[in-house]
Coordinates of C-alpha atoms in Angstrom, one line a residue:
Chain A
M212 CA -81.4 156.5 -71.5
T213 CA -80.5 153.6 -69.2
A214 CA -78.3 153.9 -66.2
A215 CA -75.5 152.1 -68.0
Q216 CA -75.5 154.8 -70.7
V217 CA -75.4 157.6 -68.2
I218 CA -72.4 156.0 -66.5
F219 CA -70.8 155.4 -69.9
L220 CA -71.2 159.1 -70.9
I221 CA -69.8 160.4 -67.6
T222 CA -66.9 157.9 -67.8
A223 CA -66.1 158.7 -71.4
V224 CA -66.1 162.5 -70.8
L225 CA -63.9 162.1 -67.7
T226 CA -61.5 159.7 -69.5
L227 CA -61.1 161.9 -72.5
G228 CA -60.8 165.0 -70.3
A229 CA -58.0 163.3 -68.3
G230 CA -56.4 162.2 -71.6
V231 CA -56.3 165.8 -72.9
Y232 CA -55.0 167.0 -69.5
V233 CA -52.1 164.5 -69.8
V234 CA -50.7 166.3 -72.9
A235 CA -51.8 169.8 -71.8
A236 CA -50.5 169.8 -68.2
R237 CA -47.3 171.7 -67.5
N238 CA -46.7 169.9 -64.3
L239 CA -45.4 166.4 -65.1
V240 CA -46.7 164.7 -62.0
H241 CA -50.1 166.2 -62.6
A242 CA -49.9 164.8 -66.1
A243 CA -49.0 161.4 -64.7
L244 CA -51.9 161.5 -62.3
A245 CA -54.2 162.4 -65.1
L246 CA -52.9 159.5 -67.0
I247 CA -53.9 157.3 -64.1
A248 CA -57.3 158.8 -64.1
A249 CA -57.6 158.0 -67.8
F250 CA -56.4 154.4 -67.2
F251 CA -59.0 154.1 -64.5
G252 CA -61.7 155.4 -66.8
V253 CA -60.8 152.7 -69.4
A254 CA -61.1 150.2 -66.6
V255 CA -64.6 151.4 -65.8
L256 CA -65.4 151.1 -69.5
F257 CA -64.2 147.5 -69.4
V258 CA -66.5 146.9 -66.4
L259 CA -69.4 148.4 -68.3
L260 CA -68.7 145.9 -71.1
Q261 CA -68.8 143.1 -68.5
A262 CA -65.1 142.4 -68.9
G263 CA -64.2 142.3 -65.2
F264 CA -60.9 140.4 -65.8
L265 CA -59.7 143.0 -68.3
A266 CA -60.7 145.8 -65.9
A267 CA -58.8 144.2 -63.0
V268 CA -55.7 143.6 -65.2
Q269 CA -55.9 147.2 -66.5
V270 CA -55.8 148.5 -62.9
V271 CA -53.1 146.1 -61.8
L272 CA -50.7 146.6 -64.7
Y273 CA -51.3 150.1 -65.9
I274 CA -52.0 151.8 -62.6
G275 CA -50.3 149.5 -60.2
A276 CA -47.1 149.0 -62.1
I277 CA -46.6 151.3 -65.1
A278 CA -48.1 154.5 -63.8
I279 CA -46.4 154.2 -60.5
L280 CA -43.0 153.6 -62.1
I281 CA -43.6 156.7 -64.3
I282 CA -44.5 158.8 -61.2
F283 CA -41.4 157.4 -59.3
A284 CA -39.2 158.5 -62.1
I285 CA -40.5 162.0 -62.3
M286 CA -40.9 162.5 -58.6
L287 CA -37.2 162.8 -58.4
T288 CA -37.4 165.9 -60.5
R289 CA -39.8 168.1 -58.6
R290 CA -38.9 171.5 -59.9
V291 CA -36.5 170.6 -62.8
M292 CA -39.1 169.2 -65.1
E293 CA -41.5 172.1 -64.9
D294 CA -42.3 172.9 -68.5
T295 CA -42.1 176.6 -69.3
G296 CA -41.8 176.7 -73.1
P297 CA -44.6 177.1 -75.6
Q298 CA -46.8 174.0 -75.8
T299 CA -47.6 174.3 -79.5
N300 CA -45.7 175.3 -82.6
R301 CA -46.8 176.8 -85.9
Q302 CA -48.1 173.6 -87.3
W303 CA -50.7 172.9 -84.7
W304 CA -53.6 173.6 -87.1
L305 CA -52.3 171.0 -89.6
A306 CA -52.0 168.4 -86.9
G307 CA -55.5 169.3 -85.8
I308 CA -56.9 168.8 -89.3
I309 CA -55.2 165.5 -89.7
A310 CA -56.5 164.3 -86.4
L311 CA -60.0 165.3 -87.3
V312 CA -59.8 163.6 -90.7
L313 CA -58.5 160.4 -89.0
F314 CA -61.3 160.5 -86.5
G315 CA -63.8 160.9 -89.2
A316 CA -62.3 158.0 -91.1
I317 CA -62.5 155.8 -88.1
V318 CA -66.1 156.7 -87.4
F319 CA -67.0 156.2 -91.0
S320 CA -65.4 152.8 -91.3
L321 CA -66.9 151.6 -88.0
R322 CA -70.4 152.5 -89.3
L323 CA -69.7 150.2 -92.3
V324 CA -69.0 147.1 -90.1
P325 CA -72.3 145.1 -90.3
A326 CA -71.8 143.5 -86.8
L327 CA -71.9 146.9 -85.1
Q328 CA -75.2 148.1 -86.6
G329 CA -78.1 148.1 -84.3
V330 CA -76.3 146.2 -81.6
T331 CA -77.6 146.7 -78.0
A332 CA -76.2 145.3 -74.8
A333 CA -79.2 143.1 -74.4
A334 CA -79.0 141.7 -77.9
Q335 CA -75.9 139.7 -77.2
P336 CA -75.9 137.8 -73.9
I337 CA -72.4 137.7 -72.3
P338 CA -71.1 134.3 -71.4
T339 CA -70.2 133.9 -67.7
D340 CA -67.0 131.8 -68.2
T341 CA -65.0 134.3 -70.2
I342 CA -61.9 133.9 -68.1
E343 CA -61.9 130.2 -68.6
K344 CA -62.2 130.7 -72.4
L345 CA -59.5 133.3 -72.3
G346 CA -57.2 130.9 -70.4
F347 CA -57.8 128.0 -72.7
A348 CA -57.4 130.2 -75.8
F349 CA -53.9 131.2 -74.6
V350 CA -52.7 127.6 -74.3
D351 CA -54.6 126.1 -77.3
P352 CA -52.2 125.5 -80.2
N353 CA -55.0 126.2 -82.6
Q354 CA -55.6 129.7 -81.2
Y355 CA -53.1 132.0 -79.4
L356 CA -50.4 129.6 -78.0
L357 CA -47.6 130.9 -80.3
P358 CA -48.2 134.6 -79.8
F359 CA -48.6 134.1 -76.1
E360 CA -45.4 132.2 -75.8
L361 CA -43.5 134.6 -78.1
A362 CA -44.6 137.5 -75.9
S363 CA -43.4 135.7 -72.8
V364 CA -40.0 135.0 -74.4
L365 CA -39.8 138.6 -75.5
L366 CA -40.5 139.8 -72.0
L367 CA -38.0 137.4 -70.6
V368 CA -35.3 138.7 -73.0
A369 CA -36.1 142.2 -71.9
L370 CA -35.8 141.2 -68.3
I371 CA -32.5 139.5 -68.8
G372 CA -31.2 142.3 -70.9
S373 CA -32.0 144.9 -68.3
I374 CA -30.2 142.8 -65.7
V375 CA -27.1 142.4 -68.0
I376 CA -27.0 146.2 -68.6
S377 CA -27.4 147.2 -65.0
A378 CA -25.1 144.6 -63.4
D379 CA -21.7 145.9 -62.4
R380 CA -19.0 143.8 -64.0
K381 CA -16.2 142.6 -61.7
Chain B
M140 CA -91.2 137.6 -41.7
D141 CA -89.8 134.4 -40.2
V142 CA -88.1 135.2 -36.9
G143 CA -85.8 132.1 -37.3
T144 CA -84.5 133.3 -40.6
L145 CA -84.0 136.8 -39.3
I146 CA -81.8 135.5 -36.5
S147 CA -79.8 133.0 -38.5
N148 CA -79.5 134.9 -41.8
P149 CA -80.2 138.6 -40.9
V150 CA -78.7 140.4 -43.9
V151 CA -80.5 138.3 -46.5
A152 CA -83.8 138.5 -44.5
I153 CA -83.6 142.3 -44.2
R154 CA -82.7 142.6 -47.9
E155 CA -85.7 140.6 -48.9
W156 CA -87.9 142.5 -46.6
L157 CA -86.7 145.8 -48.0
A158 CA -87.1 144.6 -51.6
Q159 CA -90.6 143.6 -50.8
L160 CA -91.2 147.0 -49.1
L161 CA -89.9 148.9 -52.1
S162 CA -91.9 147.0 -54.6
N163 CA -95.0 147.6 -52.5
L164 CA -94.2 151.3 -52.7
G165 CA -94.5 151.0 -56.5
L166 CA -90.8 151.1 -57.5
A167 CA -89.6 149.3 -60.5
P168 CA -87.5 146.3 -59.6
Q169 CA -84.4 147.8 -61.2
A170 CA -84.7 151.0 -59.2
A171 CA -85.2 149.0 -56.1
D172 CA -82.0 147.0 -56.9
V173 CA -80.0 150.2 -57.3
I174 CA -81.3 151.5 -53.9
L175 CA -80.5 148.2 -52.2
M176 CA -77.0 148.3 -53.8
I177 CA -76.4 151.8 -52.5
L178 CA -77.6 150.7 -49.0
G179 CA -75.3 147.7 -49.2
I180 CA -72.3 149.9 -50.0
L181 CA -73.2 152.3 -47.2
V182 CA -73.4 149.4 -44.7
I183 CA -70.1 147.8 -45.7
A184 CA -68.3 151.1 -45.8
S185 CA -69.7 152.3 -42.5
V186 CA -68.9 149.0 -40.7
S187 CA -65.4 148.9 -42.1
L188 CA -64.9 152.5 -41.0
I189 CA -66.3 152.0 -37.5
L190 CA -64.3 148.8 -37.0
P191 CA -60.9 150.8 -36.6
L192 CA -62.4 152.5 -33.6
F193 CA -62.3 149.2 -31.9
L194 CA -59.1 147.9 -33.7
I195 CA -57.0 150.9 -32.5
W196 CA -58.1 150.4 -28.9
F197 CA -57.5 146.6 -29.2
E198 CA -54.0 147.1 -30.7
R199 CA -53.0 149.6 -28.1
R200 CA -54.0 147.4 -25.3
V201 CA -52.2 144.3 -26.7
V202 CA -49.0 146.2 -27.5
A203 CA -49.2 147.7 -24.0
R204 CA -49.4 144.2 -22.5
M205 CA -46.4 143.1 -24.6
Q206 CA -44.4 146.0 -23.3
D207 CA -45.5 145.5 -19.7
R208 CA -47.7 148.6 -19.6
I209 CA -51.5 148.9 -19.1
G210 CA -52.5 151.0 -22.1
P211 CA -55.5 153.2 -22.4
N212 CA -58.0 152.3 -19.7
R213 CA -59.6 155.6 -18.6
V214 CA -62.2 156.6 -21.1
G215 CA -65.2 154.3 -20.9
P216 CA -65.1 150.7 -19.7
Q217 CA -61.6 149.3 -20.1
G218 CA -60.8 152.4 -22.2
L219 CA -63.0 151.3 -25.0
L220 CA -64.0 154.9 -25.8
Q221 CA -60.5 156.2 -26.0
T222 CA -60.4 156.1 -29.8
I223 CA -63.6 158.2 -30.0
A224 CA -61.9 160.8 -27.8
D225 CA -58.9 160.7 -30.0
A226 CA -61.0 161.1 -33.1
V227 CA -62.8 164.2 -31.6
K228 CA -59.3 165.6 -30.9
L229 CA -58.2 165.0 -34.4
L230 CA -61.4 166.6 -35.8
I231 CA -60.9 169.9 -33.9
K232 CA -57.2 170.2 -34.8
E233 CA -56.1 173.0 -37.2
D234 CA -55.9 171.8 -40.7
I235 CA -52.5 172.8 -42.0
T236 CA -51.4 172.8 -45.6
P237 CA -47.7 173.4 -45.9
I238 CA -46.3 176.2 -48.1
G239 CA -45.5 175.0 -51.6
A240 CA -47.7 171.9 -51.2
D241 CA -49.6 170.7 -54.2
K242 CA -53.1 171.4 -52.8
L243 CA -55.2 169.1 -54.9
V244 CA -52.9 166.1 -54.7
Y245 CA -52.2 166.8 -51.0
N246 CA -55.9 166.7 -50.2
L247 CA -56.7 163.8 -52.4
A248 CA -54.1 161.4 -51.0
P249 CA -55.7 160.6 -47.6
I250 CA -59.1 160.1 -49.3
L251 CA -57.6 157.7 -51.8
S252 CA -55.8 155.7 -49.1
V253 CA -59.1 155.1 -47.3
I254 CA -60.9 154.3 -50.5
A255 CA -58.3 151.7 -51.4
V256 CA -58.8 149.8 -48.2
I257 CA -62.6 150.0 -48.0
S258 CA -62.8 148.8 -51.6
M259 CA -61.2 145.6 -50.5
W260 CA -64.1 144.8 -48.2
A261 CA -66.5 144.8 -51.1
V262 CA -65.5 141.3 -52.2
I263 CA -64.8 139.6 -48.8
P264 CA -67.3 136.9 -48.0
Y265 CA -68.4 137.4 -44.4
A266 CA -70.7 134.4 -44.5
A267 CA -72.1 131.9 -47.0
T268 CA -74.8 134.4 -48.0
M269 CA -73.2 137.7 -47.0
V270 CA -70.9 139.0 -49.8
G271 CA -70.7 142.6 -50.9
T272 CA -70.4 141.6 -54.5
T273 CA -69.6 138.3 -56.2
L274 CA -66.8 139.0 -58.5
N275 CA -65.3 136.2 -60.6
V276 CA -62.0 138.0 -60.5
G277 CA -62.1 138.7 -56.8
A278 CA -58.5 137.8 -56.0
L279 CA -57.2 140.0 -58.8
Y280 CA -59.5 142.8 -57.7
L281 CA -57.9 142.7 -54.2
V282 CA -54.5 143.3 -55.7
S283 CA -55.6 146.0 -58.0
V284 CA -57.3 148.1 -55.4
G285 CA -54.4 147.5 -53.1
S286 CA -52.1 149.2 -55.6
L287 CA -54.3 152.3 -55.3
G288 CA -53.1 152.5 -51.7
T289 CA -49.5 152.6 -52.9
L290 CA -50.5 155.5 -55.2
A291 CA -52.1 157.4 -52.3
I292 CA -48.9 157.2 -50.2
M293 CA -46.8 158.4 -53.1
M294 CA -49.1 161.3 -53.8
G295 CA -49.1 162.3 -50.1
G296 CA -45.3 162.1 -50.0
W297 CA -44.7 164.0 -53.1
S298 CA -47.2 166.8 -52.6
S299 CA -46.2 167.7 -49.1
N300 CA -43.1 169.6 -50.2
N301 CA -41.1 168.0 -47.5
K302 CA -37.9 166.0 -48.0
Y303 CA -38.7 163.5 -45.4
A304 CA -42.1 162.9 -46.9
L305 CA -40.5 162.5 -50.3
L306 CA -38.0 160.0 -48.9
G307 CA -40.9 158.1 -47.4
A308 CA -42.6 158.0 -50.7
F309 CA -39.4 156.7 -52.4
R310 CA -39.2 153.9 -49.8
T311 CA -42.8 153.2 -50.5
V312 CA -42.0 152.4 -54.1
A313 CA -39.0 150.3 -53.2
Q314 CA -41.1 148.3 -50.7
L315 CA -44.7 148.2 -51.8
V316 CA -44.1 147.6 -55.5
S317 CA -41.4 144.9 -54.8
Y318 CA -43.6 143.0 -52.3
E319 CA -46.5 143.1 -54.7
A320 CA -44.7 140.5 -56.8
P321 CA -44.6 137.6 -54.2
L322 CA -48.0 138.7 -52.9
L323 CA -49.6 138.1 -56.3
L324 CA -47.7 134.9 -56.8
S325 CA -48.7 133.5 -53.4
L326 CA -52.3 134.6 -54.0
L327 CA -52.2 132.3 -57.1
V328 CA -51.8 129.2 -55.0
P329 CA -55.3 129.2 -53.3
V330 CA -56.7 130.2 -56.7
I331 CA -55.1 127.2 -58.3
L332 CA -56.3 124.9 -55.5
A333 CA -59.9 126.2 -55.7
R334 CA -59.9 126.6 -59.5
S335 CA -61.5 130.0 -59.1
M336 CA -60.7 133.6 -58.4
D337 CA -64.0 134.3 -56.7
L338 CA -63.3 134.5 -52.9
N339 CA -66.6 132.8 -51.9
T340 CA -65.8 129.9 -54.2
I341 CA -62.3 129.7 -52.7
V342 CA -63.9 129.5 -49.2
R343 CA -66.3 126.9 -50.3
A344 CA -63.5 124.8 -51.8
Q345 CA -61.7 124.6 -48.4
N346 CA -63.1 121.4 -47.1
V347 CA -59.7 121.2 -45.6
W348 CA -58.2 124.6 -44.9
F349 CA -55.7 125.6 -47.6
I350 CA -53.1 126.3 -44.9
V351 CA -52.7 122.5 -44.8
A352 CA -52.2 122.2 -48.5
A353 CA -50.2 125.4 -48.9
P354 CA -48.4 126.3 -45.7
I355 CA -45.5 128.0 -47.5
A356 CA -47.8 130.1 -49.7
A357 CA -49.8 131.1 -46.6
L358 CA -46.6 132.3 -44.9
I359 CA -45.4 134.2 -48.0
F360 CA -48.9 135.8 -48.3
F361 CA -48.9 136.8 -44.7
V362 CA -45.4 138.3 -44.7
T363 CA -45.8 140.2 -47.9
S364 CA -49.2 141.5 -46.8
V365 CA -47.7 142.9 -43.6
A366 CA -45.1 144.5 -45.8
E367 CA -47.8 146.0 -48.0
V368 CA -49.4 147.6 -44.9
G369 CA -46.0 149.0 -43.9
R370 CA -46.2 147.6 -40.4
T371 CA -43.2 146.8 -38.2
P372 CA -40.9 145.1 -39.1
F373 CA -41.6 146.7 -42.5
D374 CA -42.3 150.2 -41.4
L375 CA -39.6 151.8 -43.4
L376 CA -42.0 154.2 -45.0
E377 CA -42.6 156.0 -41.8
A378 CA -39.6 155.0 -39.7
E379 CA -39.8 157.6 -36.9
S380 CA -36.1 157.5 -36.0
E381 CA -34.9 158.0 -39.5
I382 CA -37.4 160.1 -41.5
V383 CA -39.6 161.3 -38.7
A384 CA -43.0 160.1 -40.0
G385 CA -42.4 159.6 -43.6
F386 CA -45.1 160.3 -46.1
H387 CA -47.6 161.7 -43.6
I388 CA -45.3 164.0 -41.8
E389 CA -47.1 167.2 -42.9
Y390 CA -50.6 165.9 -42.4
T391 CA -52.6 167.2 -39.4
G392 CA -56.0 166.6 -38.0
M393 CA -58.4 164.3 -39.7
K394 CA -56.3 164.0 -42.9
F395 CA -53.7 162.3 -40.8
G396 CA -56.5 160.5 -39.1
M397 CA -57.6 159.0 -42.5
F398 CA -54.1 157.7 -43.2
F399 CA -54.1 156.2 -39.6
V400 CA -57.5 154.6 -40.0
A401 CA -56.5 153.2 -43.4
E402 CA -53.4 151.6 -41.9
F403 CA -55.3 150.0 -39.1
L404 CA -58.1 148.8 -41.3
H405 CA -55.6 147.5 -43.8
A406 CA -53.8 145.6 -41.0
F407 CA -57.1 144.0 -40.0
T408 CA -57.8 143.3 -43.7
V409 CA -54.6 141.3 -43.8
G410 CA -56.0 139.1 -41.1
A411 CA -59.3 138.8 -42.8
L412 CA -57.8 137.9 -46.2
T413 CA -55.5 135.3 -44.6
A414 CA -58.7 133.9 -43.0
V415 CA -60.6 133.9 -46.3
L416 CA -57.8 132.4 -48.4
F417 CA -56.1 130.0 -46.1
L418 CA -58.1 129.5 -42.9
G419 CA -61.5 128.6 -44.4
G420 CA -63.1 132.0 -44.1
W421 CA -66.6 131.6 -42.7
R422 CA -66.5 127.8 -42.6
G423 CA -67.2 126.1 -39.3
P424 CA -69.8 123.9 -37.7
G425 CA -73.3 125.0 -38.7
A426 CA -72.1 127.9 -40.8
E427 CA -74.0 126.7 -43.9
Q428 CA -77.3 126.5 -42.1
A429 CA -77.0 129.6 -40.0
P430 CA -74.8 132.2 -41.8
I431 CA -74.7 134.4 -38.7
L432 CA -72.4 131.7 -37.2
G433 CA -70.2 132.1 -40.2
V434 CA -69.7 135.8 -39.5
G435 CA -68.6 134.8 -36.0
Y436 CA -66.1 132.2 -37.3
F437 CA -64.8 134.6 -40.0
M438 CA -64.3 137.4 -37.4
L439 CA -62.6 135.0 -35.0
K440 CA -60.2 133.9 -37.7
A441 CA -59.6 137.4 -38.9
F442 CA -58.8 138.6 -35.4
A443 CA -56.5 135.7 -34.9
G444 CA -54.5 136.9 -38.0
Y445 CA -54.7 140.5 -36.8
F446 CA -53.4 139.4 -33.4
V447 CA -50.3 137.9 -35.0
V448 CA -49.8 141.1 -37.0
I449 CA -49.9 143.0 -33.7
L450 CA -47.5 140.6 -32.0
M451 CA -45.1 141.0 -34.9
R452 CA -45.3 144.7 -34.5
S453 CA -44.5 144.7 -30.8
A454 CA -41.9 142.0 -30.9
L455 CA -39.7 142.7 -34.0
P456 CA -37.3 145.5 -34.7
R457 CA -37.3 147.3 -38.0
I458 CA -35.7 145.6 -40.9
R459 CA -32.8 147.4 -42.8
I460 CA -33.7 148.6 -46.2
D461 CA -31.1 146.4 -48.1
H462 CA -32.2 143.4 -46.1
M463 CA -35.8 144.2 -46.9
L464 CA -35.1 144.2 -50.6
D465 CA -32.8 141.1 -50.4
L466 CA -35.5 139.2 -48.5
N467 CA -38.0 140.0 -51.2
W468 CA -36.1 139.5 -54.5
K469 CA -33.6 136.8 -53.4
F470 CA -35.9 134.8 -51.1
L471 CA -39.7 135.4 -51.4
V472 CA -40.0 135.8 -55.1
P473 CA -38.0 132.7 -56.1
L474 CA -39.7 130.7 -53.3
A475 CA -43.2 131.8 -54.4
L476 CA -42.4 130.8 -58.0
A477 CA -41.2 127.4 -56.7
V478 CA -44.3 127.0 -54.6
I479 CA -46.5 127.6 -57.6
V480 CA -44.6 125.0 -59.7
F481 CA -44.6 122.4 -56.9
T482 CA -48.3 123.0 -56.2
V483 CA -49.3 122.8 -59.8
L484 CA -47.3 119.6 -60.4
G485 CA -48.3 118.0 -57.1
D486 CA -52.0 118.8 -57.6
K487 CA -51.9 117.5 -61.2
V488 CA -50.2 114.2 -60.2
I489 CA -52.6 113.7 -57.3
G490 CA -55.5 114.4 -59.6
E491 CA -54.2 111.9 -62.2
A492 CA -53.7 109.3 -59.5
G493 CA -57.4 109.5 -58.8
I494 CA -57.1 110.7 -55.2
T495 CA -60.2 112.7 -54.5
S496 CA -60.5 112.7 -50.7
P497 CA -59.8 116.3 -49.6
W498 CA -57.8 115.2 -46.6
A499 CA -55.6 112.9 -48.7
R500 CA -55.1 115.6 -51.3
S501 CA -54.2 118.2 -48.7
G502 CA -51.9 115.8 -46.9
L503 CA -50.0 114.9 -50.0
L504 CA -49.7 118.6 -50.9
F505 CA -48.5 119.3 -47.4
L506 CA -45.8 116.6 -48.0
V507 CA -44.9 118.4 -51.2
N508 CA -44.5 121.6 -49.3
L509 CA -42.4 119.9 -46.7
V510 CA -40.0 118.7 -49.5
L511 CA -39.8 122.2 -50.8
A512 CA -39.1 123.5 -47.3
G513 CA -36.3 121.0 -47.0
L514 CA -34.8 122.0 -50.3
V515 CA -35.0 125.7 -49.4
Y516 CA -33.3 124.9 -46.0
A517 CA -30.5 123.0 -47.8
V518 CA -29.9 125.8 -50.3
L519 CA -30.0 128.5 -47.6
S520 CA -27.7 126.7 -45.1
G521 CA -25.3 125.9 -48.0
A522 CA -25.2 129.6 -49.0
A523 CA -24.8 130.7 -45.3
R524 CA -21.9 128.2 -44.8
R525 CA -20.1 129.5 -48.0
Q526 CA -20.6 133.0 -46.8
R527 CA -19.2 132.3 -43.3
A528 CA -16.3 130.5 -44.9
E529 CA -15.6 133.5 -47.1
E530 CA -15.8 135.9 -44.2
A531 CA -13.5 133.7 -42.1
A532 CA -11.0 133.5 -45.0
G533 CA -11.2 137.3 -45.4
Q534 CA -10.7 137.9 -41.7
A535 CA -7.8 135.5 -41.6
H536 CA -6.3 137.4 -44.5
D537 CA -6.8 140.7 -42.7
G538 CA -5.3 139.4 -39.6
Q539 CA -2.1 138.3 -41.4
G540 CA -1.9 141.7 -43.2
A541 CA -2.1 143.5 -39.9
L542 CA 0.6 141.2 -38.4
A543 CA 2.9 141.8 -41.3
E544 CA 2.3 145.6 -41.0
A545 CA 3.0 145.5 -37.3
A546 CA 6.2 143.5 -37.9
A547 CA 7.3 146.1 -40.4
H548 CA 6.9 148.7 -37.8
G549 CA 9.0 146.7 -35.4
E550 CA 6.2 145.8 -33.1
A551 CA 6.2 142.1 -33.9
G552 CA 4.3 139.7 -31.7
P553 CA 0.9 138.1 -31.6
H554 CA -0.3 140.7 -29.0
A555 CA 0.0 143.4 -31.5
A556 CA -2.5 141.9 -33.9
P557 CA -5.7 143.8 -33.7
A558 CA -8.7 141.7 -32.7
H559 CA -11.4 141.7 -35.4

């Protein structure tokens, strides 16, 4: 086992553990902090895949913006949001079975993808100019220009909409 | 080992010597690499943690001078050892955890705040050959680990079970998250000019310091960085006179010390980053040949930036919270966006015109910045004039109303009008 594999296993266990804690925790702030830990684990996985840009963006957006806003919202409710009710209902076993079947289906179909069979990290050298390629892909009409611009317009609409909703009319 | 290399380029020389030593010991090159990396981490982390011992003394002396005092001068020569005495005092203090505090989060917060600042030092180029790690997304990495500091402050404020701490944490969100927007935008300008996010490439691209080509971006970066540290005039997170000490009110001993160290180191990091991004980093005469000189230039520039941070701290009063938000959203963010548009267009036009001399390019971009500054001045002075006119009209109206009221009460006369 190489060092990268050891790091991957540790990260994967921590990320999944944090993910389980997000839904299992009774304290909302703890759940949010665990969510941040999970996000961070995903960022580490990106680093292991040599995708430094995605890792940095993951931390900036998901931890720096989204998670902090979530925490800000629930910090206001220190005692109120403490969950005291039961965390499962009678159908938990059904949900568990469906989740397991889905997981099995994903694993099975991934094994069928020929490109993933027998791939090792060394087999495919990673180009060093991935950011440049990503940048050009976003502004190239033949690639992702339209989705990229559509997403920008959608975000702009959301931005203006929130301003319109929150502005006090005189 | 060549003595000349050892003197002019010590880190690389020692690194090669150690690598040689380890391979002679029979270690695999990969294992030797891991050991060298861990050593590098230890060196950078230790240096950046020992640095605040000096920074705190330096800042206290400078602020004392500004306030016509002497400052600490008893422990050691010129009081240099004062901080060590303070650290010892902090270490032997009782470690208090308030009742109702969230223990895990409470203890994690100071550690995270130190981690966030030290992580920044991993990508800073100290000299041509001395970089912790070369990251092709260095600039983005800086912002991303900076946001961990915000998280640490919020965790500390929330877990302390103290309303002042919680208020401090709320202000943190209002301030730090808001100021991250113009910080990121102004960071884009040197990235655009250097065509790279790697900090060492940005330094190498500065044949002419970027402060010439992008003075407005440099100013925005500096101001927003100071706000990110939470220094006066942006010290609303800990405003002693309003919320006692803000997020770290309940912390004692070394846990408080860690917040303190993180703040001072972060303040110095602001100076260092300004130096790297806008003041040419390690560049200077002979820095390419003898990297040790580069470290000197870099430190000199970083301290110049840090000195300005200290001067701001001792000269300016605290900004009001609504002014703080107005300054960000109504001034810095639009200005940063405008700077990006102007820089991109200007740079493109200059490039198309075939001007390649760095001085000509920087000079033309400086002119572009001047035009933008003129526009901003015109807009702002117009807005201020309108506001004054409105206020004057409102006041005149009030005055007449008071007069009419006074007349109705039978106390007519100009003397009865209340002075506004």
